[in-house]
Structure formats: structure tokens, C-alpha cells
């Protein structure tokens, strides 16, 4: 993978659209035996069991699940939003809460708007990550609305020193107002975005996904460590999980 394909959020707005949204092939699997259900800890469901991973993702469900899904998702990708809307209730109820399947989302940032929003989502407590993520996908058009007519202010923000850049970008694109309406204070947003490492970590994790798994579009799924070629929608992933024994 050449350096020209790497995301470079701290240098300019030029990261926009370096990564695509929704490309794939298919890789059929043979039907496997039914996997036994695994009981959740007392007084808790598996879908309410969330922890952060060393790779910077958030895993929901049984950490020892037989089927481990990793989703590389972009907050500004409409295909990711569609997947979230179609899947979030069913995947929790029929797959994660059975203890057979776990889901880890790793934010794959495609542009400064995406990176700014993802950084804020990463700054909330673990138990708020998935509810906020699902809310962002459900209101993606509202997130985009702040961009219209504010491109000049966004370009000016990206020329500031790194510690000032993303707080200024959040104001320019009204991302701060978007998250304040979801219960995150202005002080929390500024503190989160003022830490350059919160942005560079997302950038590094995105570049690691490009280099290790050749991720070029979102959503991209790994199932038990292997890229699920052609599986980019909930019906296709649901069928694959059932074929693998989660039925």
C-alpha cells in the first residue's frame, strides 16, 4: 500500500473520499452445525456488554463468542448508516444476545467531518458508544447539514495548529451543536477534540486497516479474522451468520 493512499487527516482536507463507501465481492460458505447458545452474565444481556479493544474498537457481546465480527464503519458513509438502521435490533436480539456472535465496530475515518464526529463518539463512556453511534447513523443527514455553506470556515480551521484544528472545525461545521443536542457539553467536546492524539489514533487505526486488510470501502466486515468478501449489507451478513451456525 503506497503512502499516497493513506489517510492524512492532520495535513489537509484532502482526505475526503480517499476511502470508498460500499464496494465488495462474495465468498460463499458451507452450512455448519448449529452453535449452542451461551447465557449472559446475571442481570445483564450480552448486547449491553461493551468493552474497548486494544485496536481502538468497541466490542459488544460475549467476548468468547464462536463468531466474532469486526465492522470497519465510517460515520459519513450512507451504506454504513443503512446497515445500522437495518441490523441494530435484529443483530442484537437474534445473534449477539444468544452469546453466539460478538460485534466490534472500528471507526474507519474517511474525511475531517468523519474524524471529528468519530473522535467525539470515542470520548463518551463505553456504555454510551453504541447508542450514540446508532443515533449518528440514524441522523446522518443532520450531521451533514452543518457542512453546507460553511466550507470556507472549515478550510480555515484545517490551517490552524493541530490542537486548535478540530475544535474549530467542530464549530465551523456545527458538529458541536449536533453533539450538544445529544447530551455532550461544549466543554467535553472541546476537551476531546483538543487532544491531538484522539485524532491521530483514529488516523493510525484507519491506515492500519488499509494496510493489514486492504480495506477500501465501508462497511467492510471481518468474520473470525477474515475479510467477508461481498458482505456489505445486513441481509447478506445475516445469511452468512446463519450458515455459520447462528440459527
PDB file of C-alpha atoms in Angstrom:
ATOM      1  CA  UNK A   1       0.000   0.000   0.000  1.00  0.00           C
ATOM      2  CA  UNK A   2       1.591   3.273  -1.062  1.00  0.00           C
ATOM      3  CA  UNK A   3       1.694   6.305   1.178  1.00  0.00           C
ATOM      4  CA  UNK A   4      -0.472   8.196  -1.308  1.00  0.00           C
ATOM      5  CA  UNK A   5      -3.418   6.000  -0.346  1.00  0.00           C
ATOM      6  CA  UNK A   6      -3.018   6.596   3.366  1.00  0.00           C
ATOM      7  CA  UNK A   7      -5.443   8.831   5.213  1.00  0.00           C
ATOM      8  CA  UNK A   8      -3.703  12.077   6.244  1.00  0.00           C
ATOM      9  CA  UNK A   9      -6.192  13.978   8.342  1.00  0.00           C
ATOM     10  CA  UNK A  10      -3.729  16.243  10.085  1.00  0.00           C
ATOM     11  CA  UNK A  11      -2.344  17.687   6.888  1.00  0.00           C
ATOM     12  CA  UNK A  12      -5.390  18.976   4.977  1.00  0.00           C
ATOM     13  CA  UNK A  13      -8.977  18.430   3.880  1.00  0.00           C
ATOM     14  CA  UNK A  14      -7.599  16.219   1.126  1.00  0.00           C
ATOM     15  CA  UNK A  15      -8.526  13.033   2.982  1.00  0.00           C
ATOM     16  CA  UNK A  16     -12.095  13.397   1.728  1.00  0.00           C
ATOM     17  CA  UNK A  17     -13.159  10.361  -0.340  1.00  0.00           C
ATOM     18  CA  UNK A  18      -9.760   8.627  -0.243  1.00  0.00           C
ATOM     19  CA  UNK A  19     -11.675   5.623   1.008  1.00  0.00           C
ATOM     20  CA  UNK A  20     -14.829   4.483  -0.693  1.00  0.00           C
ATOM     21  CA  UNK A  21     -18.224   3.599   0.668  1.00  0.00           C
ATOM     22  CA  UNK A  22     -19.634   0.179  -0.158  1.00  0.00           C
ATOM     23  CA  UNK A  23     -17.572  -1.977  -2.597  1.00  0.00           C
ATOM     24  CA  UNK A  24     -17.229  -5.809  -2.448  1.00  0.00           C
ATOM     25  CA  UNK A  25     -17.306  -9.375  -3.857  1.00  0.00           C
ATOM     26  CA  UNK A  26     -18.740 -12.561  -2.445  1.00  0.00           C
ATOM     27  CA  UNK A  27     -17.324 -15.650  -0.738  1.00  0.00           C
ATOM     28  CA  UNK A  28     -19.910 -18.417  -0.121  1.00  0.00           C
ATOM     29  CA  UNK A  29     -19.557 -20.639   2.936  1.00  0.00           C
ATOM     30  CA  UNK A  30     -20.823 -24.187   3.584  1.00  0.00           C
ATOM     31  CA  UNK A  31     -23.584 -24.635   6.134  1.00  0.00           C
ATOM     32  CA  UNK A  32     -22.224 -25.565   9.542  1.00  0.00           C
ATOM     33  CA  UNK A  33     -23.711 -27.146  12.655  1.00  0.00           C
ATOM     34  CA  UNK A  34     -25.884 -25.056  14.940  1.00  0.00           C
ATOM     35  CA  UNK A  35     -23.901 -23.271  17.653  1.00  0.00           C
ATOM     36  CA  UNK A  36     -25.234 -23.625  21.193  1.00  0.00           C
ATOM     37  CA  UNK A  37     -26.496 -20.509  22.935  1.00  0.00           C
ATOM     38  CA  UNK A  38     -24.406 -19.054  25.750  1.00  0.00           C
ATOM     39  CA  UNK A  39     -26.083 -17.491  28.787  1.00  0.00           C
ATOM     40  CA  UNK A  40     -25.216 -13.885  29.574  1.00  0.00           C
ATOM     41  CA  UNK A  41     -23.935 -12.777  32.989  1.00  0.00           C
ATOM     42  CA  UNK A  42     -26.629 -12.480  35.656  1.00  0.00           C
ATOM     43  CA  UNK A  43     -28.936  -9.456  35.319  1.00  0.00           C
ATOM     44  CA  UNK A  44     -27.301  -8.374  32.060  1.00  0.00           C
ATOM     45  CA  UNK A  45     -27.762  -9.040  28.352  1.00  0.00           C
ATOM     46  CA  UNK A  46     -24.860  -9.711  26.036  1.00  0.00           C
ATOM     47  CA  UNK A  47     -25.841  -6.682  23.902  1.00  0.00           C
ATOM     48  CA  UNK A  48     -25.373  -4.495  26.995  1.00  0.00           C
ATOM     49  CA  UNK A  49     -21.866  -5.899  27.498  1.00  0.00           C
ATOM     50  CA  UNK A  50     -19.457  -3.489  25.783  1.00  0.00           C
ATOM     51  CA  UNK A  51     -15.711  -3.004  26.165  1.00  0.00           C
ATOM     52  CA  UNK A  52     -12.985  -1.176  24.298  1.00  0.00           C
ATOM     53  CA  UNK A  53     -10.389  -3.224  22.446  1.00  0.00           C
ATOM     54  CA  UNK A  54      -6.647  -2.725  22.079  1.00  0.00           C
ATOM     55  CA  UNK A  55      -7.216  -1.958  18.387  1.00  0.00           C
ATOM     56  CA  UNK A  56      -9.411   1.024  19.239  1.00  0.00           C
ATOM     57  CA  UNK A  57     -12.768  -0.603  18.572  1.00  0.00           C
ATOM     58  CA  UNK A  58     -15.725  -1.347  20.810  1.00  0.00           C
ATOM     59  CA  UNK A  59     -16.858  -4.954  21.127  1.00  0.00           C
ATOM     60  CA  UNK A  60     -20.443  -5.777  22.027  1.00  0.00           C
ATOM     61  CA  UNK A  61     -21.378  -9.224  23.285  1.00  0.00           C
ATOM     62  CA  UNK A  62     -19.804 -12.426  24.515  1.00  0.00           C
ATOM     63  CA  UNK A  63     -16.001 -11.972  24.314  1.00  0.00           C
ATOM     64  CA  UNK A  64     -15.696 -15.735  23.729  1.00  0.00           C
ATOM     65  CA  UNK A  65     -18.395 -15.919  21.044  1.00  0.00           C
ATOM     66  CA  UNK A  66     -17.850 -18.554  18.363  1.00  0.00           C
ATOM     67  CA  UNK A  67     -18.421 -15.946  15.662  1.00  0.00           C
ATOM     68  CA  UNK A  68     -16.559 -12.671  16.026  1.00  0.00           C
ATOM     69  CA  UNK A  69     -17.484  -9.858  13.652  1.00  0.00           C
ATOM     70  CA  UNK A  70     -15.407  -6.723  13.155  1.00  0.00           C
ATOM     71  CA  UNK A  71     -17.043  -3.915  11.200  1.00  0.00           C
ATOM     72  CA  UNK A  72     -14.988  -1.097   9.742  1.00  0.00           C
ATOM     73  CA  UNK A  73     -17.523   1.727   9.583  1.00  0.00           C
ATOM     74  CA  UNK A  74     -17.494   5.391   8.611  1.00  0.00           C
ATOM     75  CA  UNK A  75     -19.923   7.841  10.206  1.00  0.00           C
ATOM     76  CA  UNK A  76     -20.234   9.709   6.898  1.00  0.00           C
ATOM     77  CA  UNK A  77     -20.940   6.592   4.811  1.00  0.00           C
ATOM     78  CA  UNK A  78     -24.611   6.172   3.804  1.00  0.00           C
ATOM     79  CA  UNK A  79     -24.117   2.425   3.314  1.00  0.00           C
ATOM     80  CA  UNK A  80     -22.951   2.156   6.932  1.00  0.00           C
ATOM     81  CA  UNK A  81     -25.982   4.148   8.054  1.00  0.00           C
ATOM     82  CA  UNK A  82     -28.265   1.825   6.094  1.00  0.00           C
ATOM     83  CA  UNK A  83     -26.605  -1.228   7.645  1.00  0.00           C
ATOM     84  CA  UNK A  84     -27.018   0.220  11.139  1.00  0.00           C
ATOM     85  CA  UNK A  85     -30.697   1.033  10.613  1.00  0.00           C
ATOM     86  CA  UNK A  86     -31.480  -2.398   9.146  1.00  0.00           C
ATOM     87  CA  UNK A  87     -29.473  -4.511  11.546  1.00  0.00           C
ATOM     88  CA  UNK A  88     -29.272  -2.990  15.011  1.00  0.00           C
ATOM     89  CA  UNK A  89     -32.369  -4.557  16.579  1.00  0.00           C
ATOM     90  CA  UNK A  90     -32.168  -7.954  14.868  1.00  0.00           C
ATOM     91  CA  UNK A  91     -28.438  -8.490  15.257  1.00  0.00           C
ATOM     92  CA  UNK A  92     -28.696  -7.817  18.988  1.00  0.00           C
ATOM     93  CA  UNK A  93     -31.806  -9.912  19.590  1.00  0.00           C
ATOM     94  CA  UNK A  94     -31.121 -12.935  17.384  1.00  0.00           C
ATOM     95  CA  UNK A  95     -27.341 -13.130  17.305  1.00  0.00           C
ATOM     96  CA  UNK A  96     -25.496 -11.147  19.987  1.00  0.00           C
ATOM     97  CA  UNK A  97     -27.898 -11.837  22.865  1.00  0.00           C
ATOM     98  CA  UNK A  98     -27.626 -15.569  22.153  1.00  0.00           C
ATOM     99  CA  UNK A  99     -23.927 -15.404  23.029  1.00  0.00           C
ATOM    100  CA  UNK A 100     -23.052 -16.909  19.646  1.00  0.00           C
ATOM    101  CA  UNK A 101     -21.906 -13.686  17.989  1.00  0.00           C
ATOM    102  CA  UNK A 102     -19.945 -10.616  19.066  1.00  0.00           C
ATOM    103  CA  UNK A 103     -19.687  -7.370  17.119  1.00  0.00           C
ATOM    104  CA  UNK A 104     -16.758  -4.989  17.245  1.00  0.00           C
ATOM    105  CA  UNK A 105     -17.024  -1.659  15.431  1.00  0.00           C
ATOM    106  CA  UNK A 106     -13.807   0.088  14.435  1.00  0.00           C
ATOM    107  CA  UNK A 107     -14.226   3.604  13.106  1.00  0.00           C
ATOM    108  CA  UNK A 108     -12.716   3.938   9.640  1.00  0.00           C
ATOM    109  CA  UNK A 109     -12.441   7.676   9.068  1.00  0.00           C
ATOM    110  CA  UNK A 110     -12.680   8.975   5.510  1.00  0.00           C
ATOM    111  CA  UNK A 111     -12.570  12.763   5.934  1.00  0.00           C
ATOM    112  CA  UNK A 112     -12.250  15.510   8.581  1.00  0.00           C
ATOM    113  CA  UNK A 113     -16.007  15.632   9.263  1.00  0.00           C
ATOM    114  CA  UNK A 114     -15.971  11.890   9.890  1.00  0.00           C
ATOM    115  CA  UNK A 115     -12.860  12.110  12.091  1.00  0.00           C
ATOM    116  CA  UNK A 116     -14.259  14.953  14.186  1.00  0.00           C
ATOM    117  CA  UNK A 117     -17.548  13.149  14.825  1.00  0.00           C
ATOM    118  CA  UNK A 118     -15.808   9.814  15.467  1.00  0.00           C
ATOM    119  CA  UNK A 119     -13.456  11.413  17.997  1.00  0.00           C
ATOM    120  CA  UNK A 120     -16.401  12.765  19.972  1.00  0.00           C
ATOM    121  CA  UNK A 121     -18.161   9.382  19.892  1.00  0.00           C
ATOM    122  CA  UNK A 122     -14.957   7.769  21.171  1.00  0.00           C
ATOM    123  CA  UNK A 123     -14.834  10.182  24.106  1.00  0.00           C
ATOM    124  CA  UNK A 124     -18.114   9.020  25.666  1.00  0.00           C
ATOM    125  CA  UNK A 125     -18.212   6.181  28.239  1.00  0.00           C
ATOM    126  CA  UNK A 126     -18.191   2.648  26.826  1.00  0.00           C
ATOM    127  CA  UNK A 127     -21.865   2.037  27.594  1.00  0.00           C
ATOM    128  CA  UNK A 128     -22.857   5.104  25.541  1.00  0.00           C
ATOM    129  CA  UNK A 129     -20.785   4.263  22.467  1.00  0.00           C
ATOM    130  CA  UNK A 130     -23.292   2.076  20.629  1.00  0.00           C
ATOM    131  CA  UNK A 131     -26.401   4.138  21.424  1.00  0.00           C
ATOM    132  CA  UNK A 132     -24.619   7.287  20.217  1.00  0.00           C
ATOM    133  CA  UNK A 133     -23.197   5.520  17.157  1.00  0.00           C
ATOM    134  CA  UNK A 134     -26.654   4.294  16.166  1.00  0.00           C
ATOM    135  CA  UNK A 135     -28.081   7.765  16.721  1.00  0.00           C
ATOM    136  CA  UNK A 136     -25.453   9.347  14.470  1.00  0.00           C
ATOM    137  CA  UNK A 137     -26.212   6.871  11.696  1.00  0.00           C
ATOM    138  CA  UNK A 138     -29.950   7.443  12.107  1.00  0.00           C
ATOM    139  CA  UNK A 139     -29.465  11.240  11.844  1.00  0.00           C
ATOM    140  CA  UNK A 140     -26.630  11.294   9.312  1.00  0.00           C
ATOM    141  CA  UNK A 141     -28.334  13.949   7.165  1.00  0.00           C
ATOM    142  CA  UNK A 142     -28.412  16.272  10.166  1.00  0.00           C
ATOM    143  CA  UNK A 143     -24.671  15.729  10.663  1.00  0.00           C
ATOM    144  CA  UNK A 144     -24.071  16.645   7.010  1.00  0.00           C
ATOM    145  CA  UNK A 145     -26.307  19.706   7.210  1.00  0.00           C
ATOM    146  CA  UNK A 146     -23.656  21.757   9.008  1.00  0.00           C
ATOM    147  CA  UNK A 147     -21.267  21.420   6.067  1.00  0.00           C
ATOM    148  CA  UNK A 148     -23.425  23.320   3.574  1.00  0.00           C
ATOM    149  CA  UNK A 149     -22.297  26.899   3.195  1.00  0.00           C
ATOM    150  CA  UNK A 150     -19.501  26.526   5.742  1.00  0.00           C
ATOM    151  CA  UNK A 151     -16.766  25.081   3.548  1.00  0.00           C
ATOM    152  CA  UNK A 152     -14.624  28.231   3.777  1.00  0.00           C
ATOM    153  CA  UNK A 153     -14.664  28.213   7.565  1.00  0.00           C
ATOM    154  CA  UNK A 154     -13.780  24.515   7.533  1.00  0.00           C
ATOM    155  CA  UNK A 155     -10.777  25.143   5.278  1.00  0.00           C
ATOM    156  CA  UNK A 156      -9.622  27.949   7.578  1.00  0.00           C
ATOM    157  CA  UNK A 157      -9.967  25.642  10.600  1.00  0.00           C
ATOM    158  CA  UNK A 158      -7.805  22.986   8.933  1.00  0.00           C
ATOM    159  CA  UNK A 159      -4.959  25.511   8.630  1.00  0.00           C
ATOM    160  CA  UNK A 160      -4.781  26.037  12.408  1.00  0.00           C
ATOM    161  CA  UNK A 161      -2.280  24.231  14.661  1.00  0.00           C
ATOM    162  CA  UNK A 162      -3.384  20.619  15.351  1.00  0.00           C
ATOM    163  CA  UNK A 163      -4.631  21.255  18.912  1.00  0.00           C
ATOM    164  CA  UNK A 164      -6.915  24.044  17.667  1.00  0.00           C
ATOM    165  CA  UNK A 165      -7.886  22.492  14.355  1.00  0.00           C
ATOM    166  CA  UNK A 166     -10.648  20.072  15.267  1.00  0.00           C
ATOM    167  CA  UNK A 167     -12.377  22.184  17.945  1.00  0.00           C
ATOM    168  CA  UNK A 168     -12.514  24.949  15.315  1.00  0.00           C
ATOM    169  CA  UNK A 169     -13.733  22.505  12.672  1.00  0.00           C
ATOM    170  CA  UNK A 170     -16.489  21.318  15.029  1.00  0.00           C
ATOM    171  CA  UNK A 171     -17.709  24.906  15.370  1.00  0.00           C
ATOM    172  CA  UNK A 172     -17.379  25.628  11.654  1.00  0.00           C
ATOM    173  CA  UNK A 173     -19.444  22.572  10.669  1.00  0.00           C
ATOM    174  CA  UNK A 174     -21.803  22.804  13.674  1.00  0.00           C
ATOM    175  CA  UNK A 175     -20.690  19.409  14.906  1.00  0.00           C
ATOM    176  CA  UNK A 176     -20.509  20.878  18.409  1.00  0.00           C
ATOM    177  CA  UNK A 177     -24.192  21.838  18.281  1.00  0.00           C
ATOM    178  CA  UNK A 178     -25.070  18.419  16.875  1.00  0.00           C
ATOM    179  CA  UNK A 179     -23.499  16.589  19.837  1.00  0.00           C
ATOM    180  CA  UNK A 180     -24.616  19.137  22.445  1.00  0.00           C
ATOM    181  CA  UNK A 181     -28.188  18.300  21.451  1.00  0.00           C
ATOM    182  CA  UNK A 182     -27.304  14.691  22.315  1.00  0.00           C
ATOM    183  CA  UNK A 183     -26.175  15.465  25.854  1.00  0.00           C
ATOM    184  CA  UNK A 184     -22.461  16.144  25.401  1.00  0.00           C
ATOM    185  CA  UNK A 185     -21.372  19.514  26.755  1.00  0.00           C
ATOM    186  CA  UNK A 186     -19.358  22.112  24.855  1.00  0.00           C
ATOM    187  CA  UNK A 187     -16.568  21.709  27.409  1.00  0.00           C
ATOM    188  CA  UNK A 188     -16.432  17.944  26.866  1.00  0.00           C
ATOM    189  CA  UNK A 189     -16.371  18.367  23.089  1.00  0.00           C
ATOM    190  CA  UNK A 190     -13.587  20.965  23.172  1.00  0.00           C
ATOM    191  CA  UNK A 191     -11.509  18.895  25.600  1.00  0.00           C
ATOM    192  CA  UNK A 192     -11.956  15.789  23.469  1.00  0.00           C
ATOM    193  CA  UNK A 193     -11.093  17.435  20.164  1.00  0.00           C
ATOM    194  CA  UNK A 194      -8.258  19.489  21.660  1.00  0.00           C
ATOM    195  CA  UNK A 195      -6.314  16.273  22.340  1.00  0.00           C
ATOM    196  CA  UNK A 196      -4.462  15.671  19.104  1.00  0.00           C
ATOM    197  CA  UNK A 197      -3.897  12.010  19.981  1.00  0.00           C
ATOM    198  CA  UNK A 198      -7.645  11.387  19.762  1.00  0.00           C
ATOM    199  CA  UNK A 199      -7.473  12.281  16.075  1.00  0.00           C
ATOM    200  CA  UNK A 200      -4.118  10.680  15.322  1.00  0.00           C
ATOM    201  CA  UNK A 201      -5.270   7.396  16.886  1.00  0.00           C
ATOM    202  CA  UNK A 202      -8.252   7.278  14.528  1.00  0.00           C
ATOM    203  CA  UNK A 203      -5.956   8.133  11.627  1.00  0.00           C
ATOM    204  CA  UNK A 204      -3.471   5.408  12.598  1.00  0.00           C
ATOM    205  CA  UNK A 205      -6.181   2.789  13.065  1.00  0.00           C
ATOM    206  CA  UNK A 206      -7.670   3.620   9.670  1.00  0.00           C
ATOM    207  CA  UNK A 207      -4.304   3.326   7.970  1.00  0.00           C
ATOM    208  CA  UNK A 208      -3.687   0.020   9.788  1.00  0.00           C
ATOM    209  CA  UNK A 209      -6.966  -1.322   8.359  1.00  0.00           C
ATOM    210  CA  UNK A 210      -5.927  -0.252   4.863  1.00  0.00           C
ATOM    211  CA  UNK A 211      -2.522  -1.884   5.187  1.00  0.00           C
ATOM    212  CA  UNK A 212      -3.455  -5.080   7.064  1.00  0.00           C
ATOM    213  CA  UNK A 213      -6.829  -5.900   5.495  1.00  0.00           C
ATOM    214  CA  UNK A 214      -6.769  -3.774   2.312  1.00  0.00           C
ATOM    215  CA  UNK A 215      -9.977  -2.055   3.414  1.00  0.00           C
ATOM    216  CA  UNK A 216     -11.044   0.276   0.612  1.00  0.00           C
ATOM    217  CA  UNK A 217     -14.772   0.704   1.231  1.00  0.00           C
ATOM    218  CA  UNK A 218     -17.180   0.812   4.122  1.00  0.00           C
ATOM    219  CA  UNK A 219     -18.740  -1.087   5.653  1.00  0.00           C
ATOM    220  CA  UNK A 220     -16.168  -3.882   5.488  1.00  0.00           C
ATOM    221  CA  UNK A 221     -16.615  -6.905   7.752  1.00  0.00           C
ATOM    222  CA  UNK A 222     -14.165  -9.396   9.163  1.00  0.00           C
ATOM    223  CA  UNK A 223     -15.626 -12.682  10.367  1.00  0.00           C
ATOM    224  CA  UNK A 224     -13.293 -14.581  12.661  1.00  0.00           C
ATOM    225  CA  UNK A 225     -10.352 -12.600  11.343  1.00  0.00           C
ATOM    226  CA  UNK A 226     -11.085 -12.987   7.623  1.00  0.00           C
ATOM    227  CA  UNK A 227     -12.482 -10.328   5.296  1.00  0.00           C
ATOM    228  CA  UNK A 228     -16.045 -11.282   4.338  1.00  0.00           C
ATOM    229  CA  UNK A 229     -15.838 -10.551   0.620  1.00  0.00           C
ATOM    230  CA  UNK A 230     -19.080  -9.213  -0.801  1.00  0.00           C
ATOM    231  CA  UNK A 231     -20.874  -8.979   2.548  1.00  0.00           C
ATOM    232  CA  UNK A 232     -21.740  -5.292   2.889  1.00  0.00           C
ATOM    233  CA  UNK A 233     -25.452  -5.377   3.757  1.00  0.00           C
ATOM    234  CA  UNK A 234     -27.407  -6.765   6.690  1.00  0.00           C
ATOM    235  CA  UNK A 235     -29.321  -9.441   4.699  1.00  0.00           C
ATOM    236  CA  UNK A 236     -26.045 -10.837   3.353  1.00  0.00           C
ATOM    237  CA  UNK A 237     -24.342 -10.793   6.752  1.00  0.00           C
ATOM    238  CA  UNK A 238     -27.414 -12.328   8.410  1.00  0.00           C
ATOM    239  CA  UNK A 239     -27.396 -15.171   5.885  1.00  0.00           C
ATOM    240  CA  UNK A 240     -23.673 -15.743   6.465  1.00  0.00           C
ATOM    241  CA  UNK A 241     -24.160 -15.909  10.247  1.00  0.00           C
ATOM    242  CA  UNK A 242     -26.989 -18.421   9.871  1.00  0.00           C
ATOM    243  CA  UNK A 243     -24.867 -20.511   7.536  1.00  0.00           C
ATOM    244  CA  UNK A 244     -22.082 -20.498  10.140  1.00  0.00           C
ATOM    245  CA  UNK A 245     -24.430 -21.954  12.771  1.00  0.00           C
ATOM    246  CA  UNK A 246     -26.023 -18.906  14.421  1.00  0.00           C
ATOM    247  CA  UNK A 247     -29.597 -20.051  13.748  1.00  0.00           C
TER     248      UNK A 247
END
